[in-house]
Coordinates of C-alpha atoms in Angstrom, one line a residue:
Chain A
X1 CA 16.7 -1.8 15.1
X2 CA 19.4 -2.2 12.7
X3 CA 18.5 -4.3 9.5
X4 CA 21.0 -4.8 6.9
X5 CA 19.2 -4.9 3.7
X6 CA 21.8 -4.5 1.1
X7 CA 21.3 -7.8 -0.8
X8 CA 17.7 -8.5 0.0
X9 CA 16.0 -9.2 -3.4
X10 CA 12.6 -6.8 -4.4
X11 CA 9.9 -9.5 -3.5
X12 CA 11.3 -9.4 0.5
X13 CA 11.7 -5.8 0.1
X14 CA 8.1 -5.3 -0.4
X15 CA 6.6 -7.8 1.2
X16 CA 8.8 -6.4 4.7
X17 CA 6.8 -3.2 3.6
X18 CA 3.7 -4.5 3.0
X19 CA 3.6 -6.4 6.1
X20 CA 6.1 -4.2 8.7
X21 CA 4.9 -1.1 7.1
X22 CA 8.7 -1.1 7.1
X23 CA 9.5 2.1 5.3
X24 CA 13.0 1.5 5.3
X25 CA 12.3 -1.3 2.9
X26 CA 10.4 0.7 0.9
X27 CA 12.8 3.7 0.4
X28 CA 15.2 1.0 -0.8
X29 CA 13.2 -0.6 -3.3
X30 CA 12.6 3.6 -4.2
X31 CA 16.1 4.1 -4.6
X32 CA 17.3 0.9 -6.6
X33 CA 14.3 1.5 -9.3
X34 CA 13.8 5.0 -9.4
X35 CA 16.7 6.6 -12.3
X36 CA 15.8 3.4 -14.0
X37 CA 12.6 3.8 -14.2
X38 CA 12.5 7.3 -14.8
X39 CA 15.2 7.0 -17.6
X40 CA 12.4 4.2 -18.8
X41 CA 9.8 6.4 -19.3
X42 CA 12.1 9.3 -20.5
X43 CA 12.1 7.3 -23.4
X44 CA 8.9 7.5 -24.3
X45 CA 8.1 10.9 -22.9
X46 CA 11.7 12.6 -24.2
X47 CA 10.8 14.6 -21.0
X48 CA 12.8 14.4 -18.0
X49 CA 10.3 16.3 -16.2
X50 CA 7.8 14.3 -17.5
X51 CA 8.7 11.5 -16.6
X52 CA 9.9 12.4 -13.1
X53 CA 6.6 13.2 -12.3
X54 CA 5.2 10.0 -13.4
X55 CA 7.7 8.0 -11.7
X56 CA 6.8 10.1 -8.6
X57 CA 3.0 9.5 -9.0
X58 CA 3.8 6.0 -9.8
X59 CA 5.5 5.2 -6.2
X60 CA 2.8 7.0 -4.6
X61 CA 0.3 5.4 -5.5
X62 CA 1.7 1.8 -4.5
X63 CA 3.0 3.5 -1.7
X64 CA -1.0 4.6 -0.5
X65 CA -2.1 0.9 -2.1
X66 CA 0.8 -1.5 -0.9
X67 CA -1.9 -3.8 1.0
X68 CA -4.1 -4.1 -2.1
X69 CA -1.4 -5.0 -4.2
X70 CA -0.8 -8.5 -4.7
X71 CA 2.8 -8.6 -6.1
X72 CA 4.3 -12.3 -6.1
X73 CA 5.7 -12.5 -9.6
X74 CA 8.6 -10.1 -10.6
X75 CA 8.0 -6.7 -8.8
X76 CA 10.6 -5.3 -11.3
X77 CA 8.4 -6.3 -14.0
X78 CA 5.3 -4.9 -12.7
X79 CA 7.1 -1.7 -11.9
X80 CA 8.5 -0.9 -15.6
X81 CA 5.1 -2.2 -16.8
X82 CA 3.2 0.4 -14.7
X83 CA 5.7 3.1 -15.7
X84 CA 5.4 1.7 -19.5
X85 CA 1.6 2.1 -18.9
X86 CA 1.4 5.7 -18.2
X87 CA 3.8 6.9 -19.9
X88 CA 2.2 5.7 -23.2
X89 CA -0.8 7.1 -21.1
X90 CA 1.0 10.3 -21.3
X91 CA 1.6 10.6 -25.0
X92 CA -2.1 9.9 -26.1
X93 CA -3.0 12.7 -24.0
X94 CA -0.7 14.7 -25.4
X95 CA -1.6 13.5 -28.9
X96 CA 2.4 13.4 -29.8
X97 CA 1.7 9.6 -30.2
X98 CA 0.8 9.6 -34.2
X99 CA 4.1 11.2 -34.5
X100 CA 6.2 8.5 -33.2
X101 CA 7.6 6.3 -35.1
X102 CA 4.7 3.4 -36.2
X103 CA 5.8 -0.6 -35.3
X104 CA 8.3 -1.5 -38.1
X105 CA 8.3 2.0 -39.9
X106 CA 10.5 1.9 -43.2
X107 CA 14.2 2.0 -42.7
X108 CA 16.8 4.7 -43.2
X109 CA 18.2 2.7 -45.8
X110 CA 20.5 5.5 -47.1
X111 CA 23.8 5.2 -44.7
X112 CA 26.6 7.8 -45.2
X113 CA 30.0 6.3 -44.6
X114 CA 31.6 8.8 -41.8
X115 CA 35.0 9.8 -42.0
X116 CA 36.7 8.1 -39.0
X117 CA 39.6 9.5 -38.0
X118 CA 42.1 7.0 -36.2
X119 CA 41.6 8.2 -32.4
X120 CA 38.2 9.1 -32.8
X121 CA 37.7 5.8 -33.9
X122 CA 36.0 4.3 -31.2
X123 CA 33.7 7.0 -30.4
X124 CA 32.2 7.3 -33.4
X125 CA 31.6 4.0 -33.7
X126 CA 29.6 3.8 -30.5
X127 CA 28.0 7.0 -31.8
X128 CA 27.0 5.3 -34.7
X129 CA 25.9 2.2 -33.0
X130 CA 23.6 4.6 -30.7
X131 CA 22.6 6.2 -33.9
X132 CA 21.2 3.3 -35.4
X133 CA 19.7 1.8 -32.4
X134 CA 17.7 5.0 -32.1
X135 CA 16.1 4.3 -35.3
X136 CA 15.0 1.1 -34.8
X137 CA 11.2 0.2 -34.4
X138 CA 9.8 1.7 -31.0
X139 CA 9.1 -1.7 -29.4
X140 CA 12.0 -3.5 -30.9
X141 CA 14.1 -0.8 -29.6
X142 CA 12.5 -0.7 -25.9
X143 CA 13.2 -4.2 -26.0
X144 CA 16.2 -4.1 -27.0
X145 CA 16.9 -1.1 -24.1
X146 CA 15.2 -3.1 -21.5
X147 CA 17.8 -6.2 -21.9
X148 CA 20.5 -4.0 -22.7
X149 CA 20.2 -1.1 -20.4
X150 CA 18.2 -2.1 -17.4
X151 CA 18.8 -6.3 -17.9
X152 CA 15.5 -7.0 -17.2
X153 CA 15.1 -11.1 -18.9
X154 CA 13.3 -11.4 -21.9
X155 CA 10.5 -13.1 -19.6
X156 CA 9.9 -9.7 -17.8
X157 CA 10.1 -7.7 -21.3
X158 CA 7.2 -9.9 -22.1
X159 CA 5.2 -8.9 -19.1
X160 CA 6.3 -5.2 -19.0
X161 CA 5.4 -4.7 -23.3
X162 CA 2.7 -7.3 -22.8
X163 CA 3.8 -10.0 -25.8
X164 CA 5.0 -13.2 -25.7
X165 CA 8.3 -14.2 -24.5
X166 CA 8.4 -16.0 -27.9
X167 CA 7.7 -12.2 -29.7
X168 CA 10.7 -10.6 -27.5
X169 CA 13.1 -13.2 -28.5
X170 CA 12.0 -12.4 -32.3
X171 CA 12.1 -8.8 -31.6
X172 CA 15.7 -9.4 -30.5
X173 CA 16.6 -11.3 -32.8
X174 CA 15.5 -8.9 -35.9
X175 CA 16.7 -6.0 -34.2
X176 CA 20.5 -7.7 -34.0
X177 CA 19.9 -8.5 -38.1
X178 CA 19.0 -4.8 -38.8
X179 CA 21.7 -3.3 -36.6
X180 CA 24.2 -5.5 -38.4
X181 CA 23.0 -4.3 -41.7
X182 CA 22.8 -0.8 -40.4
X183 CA 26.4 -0.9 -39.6
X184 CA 27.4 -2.9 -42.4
X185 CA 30.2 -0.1 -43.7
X186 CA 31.5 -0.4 -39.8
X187 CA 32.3 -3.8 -39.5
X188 CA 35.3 -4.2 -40.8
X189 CA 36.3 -1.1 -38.1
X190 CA 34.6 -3.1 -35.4
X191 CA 36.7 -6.6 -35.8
X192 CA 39.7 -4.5 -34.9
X193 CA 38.6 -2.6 -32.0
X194 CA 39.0 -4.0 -28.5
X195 CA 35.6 -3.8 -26.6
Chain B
X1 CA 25.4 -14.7 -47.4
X2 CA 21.6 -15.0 -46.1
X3 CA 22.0 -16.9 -42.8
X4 CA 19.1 -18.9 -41.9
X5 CA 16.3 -18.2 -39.3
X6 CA 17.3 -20.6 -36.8
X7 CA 21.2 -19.3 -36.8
X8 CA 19.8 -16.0 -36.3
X9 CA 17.6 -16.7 -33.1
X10 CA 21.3 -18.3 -31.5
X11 CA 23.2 -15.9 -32.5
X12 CA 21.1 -13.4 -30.9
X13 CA 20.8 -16.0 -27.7
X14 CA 24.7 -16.3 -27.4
X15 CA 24.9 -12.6 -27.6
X16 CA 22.4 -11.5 -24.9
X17 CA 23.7 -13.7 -22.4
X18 CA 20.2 -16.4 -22.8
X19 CA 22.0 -19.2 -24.8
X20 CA 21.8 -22.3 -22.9
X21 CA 24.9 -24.5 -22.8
X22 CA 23.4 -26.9 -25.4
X23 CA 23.1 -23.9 -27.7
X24 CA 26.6 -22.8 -27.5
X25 CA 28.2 -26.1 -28.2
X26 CA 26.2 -26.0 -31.2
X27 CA 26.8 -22.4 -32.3
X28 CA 30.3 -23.1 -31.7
X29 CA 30.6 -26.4 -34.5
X30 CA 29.0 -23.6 -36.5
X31 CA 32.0 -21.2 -36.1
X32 CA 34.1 -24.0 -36.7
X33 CA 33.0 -24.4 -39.8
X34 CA 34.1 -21.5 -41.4
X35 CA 35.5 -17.9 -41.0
X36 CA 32.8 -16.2 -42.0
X37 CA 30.4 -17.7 -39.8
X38 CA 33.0 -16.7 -36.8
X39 CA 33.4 -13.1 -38.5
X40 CA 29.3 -12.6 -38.2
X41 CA 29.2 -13.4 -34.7
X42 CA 32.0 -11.3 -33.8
X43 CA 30.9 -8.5 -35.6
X44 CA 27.7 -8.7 -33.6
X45 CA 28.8 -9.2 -30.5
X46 CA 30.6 -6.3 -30.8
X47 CA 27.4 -4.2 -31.7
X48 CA 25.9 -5.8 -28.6
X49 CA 28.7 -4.8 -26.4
X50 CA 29.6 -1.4 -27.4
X51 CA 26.1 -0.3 -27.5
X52 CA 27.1 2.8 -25.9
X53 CA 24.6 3.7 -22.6
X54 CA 22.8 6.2 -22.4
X55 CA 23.6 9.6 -21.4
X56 CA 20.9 9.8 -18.3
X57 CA 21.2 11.4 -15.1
X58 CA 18.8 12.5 -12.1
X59 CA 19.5 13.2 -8.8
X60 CA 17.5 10.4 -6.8
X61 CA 18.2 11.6 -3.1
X62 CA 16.4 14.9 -4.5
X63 CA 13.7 13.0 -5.7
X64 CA 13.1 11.0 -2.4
X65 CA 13.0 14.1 -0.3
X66 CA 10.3 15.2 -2.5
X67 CA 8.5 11.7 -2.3
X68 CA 8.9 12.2 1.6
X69 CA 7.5 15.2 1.7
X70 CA 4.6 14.6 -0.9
X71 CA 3.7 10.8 1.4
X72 CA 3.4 13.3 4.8
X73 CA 0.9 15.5 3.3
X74 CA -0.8 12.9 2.1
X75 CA -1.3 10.4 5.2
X76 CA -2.2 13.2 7.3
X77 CA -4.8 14.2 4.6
X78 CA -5.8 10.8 4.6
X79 CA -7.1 10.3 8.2
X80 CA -9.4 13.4 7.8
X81 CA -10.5 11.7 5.1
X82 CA -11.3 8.4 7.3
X83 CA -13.0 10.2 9.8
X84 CA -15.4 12.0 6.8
X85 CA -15.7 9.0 5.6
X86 CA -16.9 7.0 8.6
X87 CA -18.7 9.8 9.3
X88 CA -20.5 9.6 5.7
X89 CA -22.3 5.8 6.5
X90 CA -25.1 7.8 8.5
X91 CA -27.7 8.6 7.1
X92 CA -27.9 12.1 5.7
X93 CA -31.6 13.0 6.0
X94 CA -34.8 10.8 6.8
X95 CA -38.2 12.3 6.2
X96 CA -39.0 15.1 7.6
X97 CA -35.4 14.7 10.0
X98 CA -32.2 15.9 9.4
X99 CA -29.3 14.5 11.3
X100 CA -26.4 17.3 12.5
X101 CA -22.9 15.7 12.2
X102 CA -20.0 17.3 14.2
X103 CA -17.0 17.0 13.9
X104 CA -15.4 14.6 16.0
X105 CA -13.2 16.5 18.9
X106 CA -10.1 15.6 20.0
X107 CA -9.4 16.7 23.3
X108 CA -5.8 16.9 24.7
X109 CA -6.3 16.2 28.3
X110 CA -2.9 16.7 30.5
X111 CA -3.2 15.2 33.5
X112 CA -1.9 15.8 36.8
X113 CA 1.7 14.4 36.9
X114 CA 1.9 16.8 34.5
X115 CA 0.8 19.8 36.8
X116 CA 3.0 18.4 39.5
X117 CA 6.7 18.6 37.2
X118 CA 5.6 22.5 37.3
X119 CA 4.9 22.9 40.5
X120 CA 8.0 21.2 41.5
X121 CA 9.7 23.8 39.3
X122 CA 13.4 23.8 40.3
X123 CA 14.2 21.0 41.7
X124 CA 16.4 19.5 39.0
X125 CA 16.9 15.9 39.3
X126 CA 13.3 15.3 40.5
X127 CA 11.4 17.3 38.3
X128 CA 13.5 15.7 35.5
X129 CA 12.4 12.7 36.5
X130 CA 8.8 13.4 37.1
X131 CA 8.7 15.5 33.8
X132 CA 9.9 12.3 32.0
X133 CA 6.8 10.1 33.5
X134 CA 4.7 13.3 32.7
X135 CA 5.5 12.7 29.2
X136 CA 4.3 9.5 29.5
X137 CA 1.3 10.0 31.2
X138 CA -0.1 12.9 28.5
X139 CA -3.0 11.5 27.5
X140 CA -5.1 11.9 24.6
X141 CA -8.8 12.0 24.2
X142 CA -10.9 11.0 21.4
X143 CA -14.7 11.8 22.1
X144 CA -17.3 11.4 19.9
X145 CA -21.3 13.2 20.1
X146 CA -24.1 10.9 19.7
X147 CA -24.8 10.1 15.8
X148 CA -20.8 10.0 15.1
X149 CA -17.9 7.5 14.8
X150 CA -14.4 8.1 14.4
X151 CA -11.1 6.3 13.8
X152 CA -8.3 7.0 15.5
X153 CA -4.8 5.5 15.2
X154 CA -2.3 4.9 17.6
X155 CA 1.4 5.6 18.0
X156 CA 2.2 1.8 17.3
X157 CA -0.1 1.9 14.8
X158 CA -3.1 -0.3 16.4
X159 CA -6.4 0.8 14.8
X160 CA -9.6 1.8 16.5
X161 CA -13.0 2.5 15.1
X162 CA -14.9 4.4 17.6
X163 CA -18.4 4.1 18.1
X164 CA -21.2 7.3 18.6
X165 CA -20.9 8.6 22.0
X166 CA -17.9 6.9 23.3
X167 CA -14.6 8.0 24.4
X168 CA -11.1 7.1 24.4
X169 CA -8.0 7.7 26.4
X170 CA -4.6 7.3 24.8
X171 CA -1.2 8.1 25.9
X172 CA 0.3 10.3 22.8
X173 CA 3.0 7.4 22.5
X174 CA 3.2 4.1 23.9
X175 CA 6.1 3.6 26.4
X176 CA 7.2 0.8 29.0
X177 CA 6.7 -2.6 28.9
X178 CA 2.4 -2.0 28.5
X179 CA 0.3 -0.1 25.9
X180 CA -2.9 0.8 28.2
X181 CA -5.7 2.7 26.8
X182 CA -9.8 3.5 28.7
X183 CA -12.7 3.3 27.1
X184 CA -16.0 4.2 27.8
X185 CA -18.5 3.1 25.0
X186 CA -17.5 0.6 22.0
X187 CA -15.0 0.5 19.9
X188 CA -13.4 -1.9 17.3
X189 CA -9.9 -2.2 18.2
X190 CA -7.2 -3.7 15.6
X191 CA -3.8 -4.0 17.4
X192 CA -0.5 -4.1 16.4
X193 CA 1.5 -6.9 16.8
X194 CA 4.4 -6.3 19.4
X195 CA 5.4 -8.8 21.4
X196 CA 6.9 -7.4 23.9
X197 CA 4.5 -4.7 24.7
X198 CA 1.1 -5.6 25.5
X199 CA -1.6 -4.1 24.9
X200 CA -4.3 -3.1 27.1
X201 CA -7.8 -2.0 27.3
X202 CA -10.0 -0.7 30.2
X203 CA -13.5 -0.8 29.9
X204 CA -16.1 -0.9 32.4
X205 CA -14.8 -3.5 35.3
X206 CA -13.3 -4.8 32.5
X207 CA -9.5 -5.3 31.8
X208 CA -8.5 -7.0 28.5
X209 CA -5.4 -7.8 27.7
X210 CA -4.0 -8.4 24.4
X211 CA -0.6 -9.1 22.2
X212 CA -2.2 -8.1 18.8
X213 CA -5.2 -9.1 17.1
X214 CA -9.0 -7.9 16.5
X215 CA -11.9 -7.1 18.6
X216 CA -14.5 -5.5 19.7
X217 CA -15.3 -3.9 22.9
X218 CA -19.0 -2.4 24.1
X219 CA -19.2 -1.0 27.5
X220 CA -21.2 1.9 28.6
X221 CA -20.5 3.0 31.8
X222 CA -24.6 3.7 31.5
X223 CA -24.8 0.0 31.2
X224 CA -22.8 -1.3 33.8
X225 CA -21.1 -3.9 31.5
X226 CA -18.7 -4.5 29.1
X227 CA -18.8 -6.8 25.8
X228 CA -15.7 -8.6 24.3
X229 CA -16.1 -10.2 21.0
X230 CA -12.8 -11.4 19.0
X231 CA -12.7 -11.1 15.4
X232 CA -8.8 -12.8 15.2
X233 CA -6.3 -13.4 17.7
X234 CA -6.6 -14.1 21.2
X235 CA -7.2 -11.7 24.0
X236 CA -7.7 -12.4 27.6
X237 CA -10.7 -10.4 29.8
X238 CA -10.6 -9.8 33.6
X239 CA -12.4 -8.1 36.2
X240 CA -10.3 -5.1 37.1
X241 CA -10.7 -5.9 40.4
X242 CA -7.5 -6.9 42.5
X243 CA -9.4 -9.0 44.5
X244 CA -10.8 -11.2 41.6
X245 CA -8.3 -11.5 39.1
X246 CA -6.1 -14.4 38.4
X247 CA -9.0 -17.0 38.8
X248 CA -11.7 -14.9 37.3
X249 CA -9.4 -14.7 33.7
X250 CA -11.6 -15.9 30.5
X251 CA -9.8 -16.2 27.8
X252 CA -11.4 -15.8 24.7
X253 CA -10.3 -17.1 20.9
X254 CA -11.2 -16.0 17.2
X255 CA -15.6 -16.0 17.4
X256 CA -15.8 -15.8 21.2
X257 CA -17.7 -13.8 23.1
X258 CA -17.6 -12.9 26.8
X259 CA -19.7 -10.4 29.3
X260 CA -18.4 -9.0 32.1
X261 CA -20.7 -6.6 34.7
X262 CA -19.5 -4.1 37.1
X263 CA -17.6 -6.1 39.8
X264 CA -18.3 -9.0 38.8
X265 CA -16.1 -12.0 37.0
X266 CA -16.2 -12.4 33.2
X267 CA -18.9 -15.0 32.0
X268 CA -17.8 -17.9 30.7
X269 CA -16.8 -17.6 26.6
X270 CA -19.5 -18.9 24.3
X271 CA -19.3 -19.0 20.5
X272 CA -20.2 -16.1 18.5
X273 CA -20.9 -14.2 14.9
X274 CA -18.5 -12.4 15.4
X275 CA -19.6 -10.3 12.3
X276 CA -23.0 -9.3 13.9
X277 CA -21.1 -7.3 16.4
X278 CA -19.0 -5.3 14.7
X279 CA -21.7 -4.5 11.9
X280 CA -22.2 -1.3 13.5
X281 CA -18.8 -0.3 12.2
X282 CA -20.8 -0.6 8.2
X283 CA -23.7 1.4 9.4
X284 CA -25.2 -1.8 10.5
X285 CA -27.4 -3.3 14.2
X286 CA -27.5 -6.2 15.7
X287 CA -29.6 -7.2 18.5
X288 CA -29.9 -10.7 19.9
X289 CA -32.2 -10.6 22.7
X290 CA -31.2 -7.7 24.4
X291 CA -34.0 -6.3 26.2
X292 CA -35.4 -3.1 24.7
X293 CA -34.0 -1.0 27.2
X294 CA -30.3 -1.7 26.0
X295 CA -31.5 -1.4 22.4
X296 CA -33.0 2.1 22.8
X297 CA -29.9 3.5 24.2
X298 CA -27.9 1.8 21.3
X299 CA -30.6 3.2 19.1
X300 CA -30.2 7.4 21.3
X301 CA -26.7 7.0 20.8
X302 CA -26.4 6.0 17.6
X303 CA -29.2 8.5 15.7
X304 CA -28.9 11.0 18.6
X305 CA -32.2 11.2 19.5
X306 CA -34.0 10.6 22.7
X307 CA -36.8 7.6 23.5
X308 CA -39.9 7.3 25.7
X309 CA -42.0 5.0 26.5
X310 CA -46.0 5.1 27.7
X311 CA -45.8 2.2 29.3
X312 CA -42.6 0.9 31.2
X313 CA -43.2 -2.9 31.1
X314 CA -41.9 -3.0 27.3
X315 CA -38.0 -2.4 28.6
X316 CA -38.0 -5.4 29.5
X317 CA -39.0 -7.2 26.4
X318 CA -36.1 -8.5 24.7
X319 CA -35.7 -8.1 20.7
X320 CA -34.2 -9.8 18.0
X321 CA -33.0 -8.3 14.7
X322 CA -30.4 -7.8 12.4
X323 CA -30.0 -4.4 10.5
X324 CA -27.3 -4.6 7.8
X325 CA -27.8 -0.6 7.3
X326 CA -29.7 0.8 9.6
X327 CA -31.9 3.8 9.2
X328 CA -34.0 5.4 12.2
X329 CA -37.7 4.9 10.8
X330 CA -36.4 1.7 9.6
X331 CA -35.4 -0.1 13.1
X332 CA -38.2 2.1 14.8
X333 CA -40.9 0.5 12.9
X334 CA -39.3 -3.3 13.0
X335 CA -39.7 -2.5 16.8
X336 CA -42.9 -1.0 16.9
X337 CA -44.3 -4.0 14.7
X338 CA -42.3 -6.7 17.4
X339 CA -44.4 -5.1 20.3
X340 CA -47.6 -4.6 18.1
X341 CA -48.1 -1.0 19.0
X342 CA -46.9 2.3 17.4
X343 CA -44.5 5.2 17.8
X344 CA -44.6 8.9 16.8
X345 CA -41.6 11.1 16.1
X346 CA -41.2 14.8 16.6
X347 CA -37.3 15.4 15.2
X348 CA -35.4 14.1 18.0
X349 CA -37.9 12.8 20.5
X350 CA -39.3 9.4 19.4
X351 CA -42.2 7.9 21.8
X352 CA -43.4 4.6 22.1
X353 CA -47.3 3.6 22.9

């Protein structure tokens, strides 16, 4: 039995699992999510360990309840959702949550020009840029990863951070305006640099 | 320059790849329009693009070793679990009665092919040959005591719920062009689809042949006869006698029923419940005029107790209930109240007057 599985999409994937018991399928579906989602929760949990161990727990559970799991919309998005799920689970329990950064918190409005040397140039400009993302709002900036990074469409960000589509596109939109600002000193760098 | 809202929202479309192709023909007159409005754009574009990824690795064969190993221990933790669990639907106690459980015993049983591949012992070619079908005729045994169930799984991964004192015979993995298992007793059978082996079962006189789908078998060598009920699918029953086959086939769909006695050709199928024969696999009884003679040696085998009766001539009467959890003093007195007369218990010996 030699099946070629390389392009199938998630929803055959686990429905060959789910009805075949076709672990084969399954270890695939593993493999394609599994950094992702792990790098997902790491950025909430700031623990790779963490967050390892969630993912793990995660996949083990659907694995145990694949045939009481009705998946027909995007199994992508239930997956980050799940992961999204308890690793927020995660902080309240370990109380770090009040710490984190509250939904719109104040700006760093204070922005210290860098000295940019000429072949450094680029780098710290993406340094900056990663800088500044960092500090945006949590969900703004999840959202912002999860279309970025992991190029999940704004329809499954809604599902995985449970808001509208309408709220992501917003989200986006605001966090694009703030970066801008952010980088405001950078810009005239970034018009001459060849991305 | 404060750009409006509605700029914004396209910008941010154009940017992430979401702007339909109406939207960029209008972004674009906005461009047009001056250098500023191009510059903007530009500049966050660029923020877009060199949003520089993030510095993650893990090592994901690693992890799925892990997983592997994590999903072994777990499956095989999980079947013990069935069994307890199966297990668990009797009732603990009743009055002044408690019920022993015991483990349900799986017994390896080699047969003799096996025996002959050692006696053959050097013989190379032959013995290779013979050990090879010795494999395949190792045969497992699930047995179960009076007052248990258990649930075994098969090699191809066909289900079976098997009912208090009743025993099955498996080979440890199916081979060949036929998956052949012997019962003696009932059993709930849920088989897996393969079409190109079939599947089947060998009850008492009875031989049912399957490709994959649900039901139930009851035949007690004790009771001379063998019950086939299908839940799903479609299963065909036979005598397992040479002589009779071929003509004597009933084939029987989803809700049928058929009943087949020692040496004898199947009945014809008639329309079922199916449910109210597999209840026993809740905790539940069923009885649909079965004369009280097969009802009490449902009943011994079920609670594991033993029944006697004063006066012979009740056997014969038949009896009609449905228990959907059945407990011992429970289906005792619905009995005792059918035939207007009374019954005393000492632990496991129940009488009837």
């Amino acid at each position: 039995m030699s099946k070629s599985y390389t392009n199938v999409d998630d929803e055959k994937l686990w429905e060959t699992f789910v009805r075949e018991s076709d672990e084969v399928a399954f270890e695939i579906l593993y493999k394609r999510y599994y950094v992702q989602l792990v790098r997902f929760s790491w950025r909430y949990s700031k623990s790779k360990a963490v967050s390892e161990e969630l993912v793990q727990d995660f996949f083990a559970e659907i694995w145990e309840n694949a045939d009481l799991l009705n998946l027909t919309n995007s199994i992508r998005a239930y997956f980050y959702k799940a992961i999204r799920n308890s690793s927020l689970n995660y902080l309240k329990h370990k109380k770090v949550r009040e710490k984190y950064d509250p939904e719109w918190m104040s700006m760093k409005k204070e922005t210290v020009m860098p000295e940019i040397e000429d072949k450094f140039r680029e780098e710290k400009i993406r340094e900056a840029i990663k800088e500044a993302v960092e500090s945006l709002p949590e969900r703004s900036r999840m959202t912002y990863k999860l279309h970025r990074y992991d190029g999940l469409t704004y329809e499954e960000i809604a599902e995985v951070m449970g808001v509208s589509v309408k709220t992501v596109e917003s989200q986006m939109t605001r966090s694009l305006k703030i970066l801008r600002s952010q980088l405001s000193y950078l810009l005239p760098l970034l018009l001459i640099i060849v991305a | 320059m404060e750009l409006q809202r509605k700029m914004w929202v396209l910008i941010q479309r154009y940017v992430t790849g979401n702007a339909s192709p109406e939207e960029r023909q209008v972004l674009q007159k906005w461009i047009d329009k001056s250098r500023d409005n191009e510059q903007v754009l530009r500049e966050i574009e660029k923020i877009w693009k060199m949003t520089p990824e993030e510095n993650f690795e893990t090592d994901v064969e690693e992890a799925w070793r892990q997983f592997r190993e994590r999903i072994n221990q777990k499956s095989t933790e999980k079947t013990v679990k069935q069994i307890q669990t199966v297990r668990k639907t009797y009732p603990k106690k009743s009055n002044t009665f408690v019920y022993a459980m015991r483990a349900a015993a799986v017994i390896l049983v080699i047969l003799l092919a096996g025996m002959f591949s050692y006696y053959l012992g050097n013989n190379n070619s032959l013995s290779d040959s013979i050990a090879e079908k010795s494999e395949f005729y190792q045969m497992q045994e699930m047995v179960t005591s009076r007052g248990e169930k258990a649930k075994v799984r098969f090699s191809d991964g066909t289900e079976v719920v098997l009912n208090s004192a009743s025993s099955i015979r498996f080979p440890k993995e199916f081979k060949g062009s036929q998956r052949e298992v012997y019962l003696d007793g009932e059993a709930l059978f849920k088989v897996a689809h393969d079409a190109s082996q079939l599947f089947i079962v060998h009850a008492q006189g009875a031989r049912i042949e399957v490709l994959g789908t649900e039901f139930n078998v009851k035949g007690w060598e004790e009771d001379g006869k063998t019950e086939v009920v299908v839940r799903e699918g479609k299963v065909s029953v036979n005598s397992n006698l040479s002589e009779l086959s071929d003509e004597s086939e009933v084939i029987l769909t989803k809700g049928y029923m058929t009943e087949l006695i020692k040496g004898k050709a199947p009945q014809p199928a008639t329309k079922v419940d199916s449910n109210y024969y597999l209840l026993w696999t809740s905790g539940g009884m069923h009885f649909d005029n079965v004369p009280l003679q097969k009802v009490f040696r449902d009943i011994e085998r079920r609670f594991d107790v033993n029944i006697s009766v004063e006066r012979v001539d009740i056997l014969d009467v038949p009896f009609t209930s449905t228990f959907q959890y059945a407990e011992l003093n429970e289906v005792l007195s619905v009995i005792a109240a059918s035939l207007g007369t009374d019954y005393a218990r000492h632990e496991r010996e129940v009488k009837f007057y």
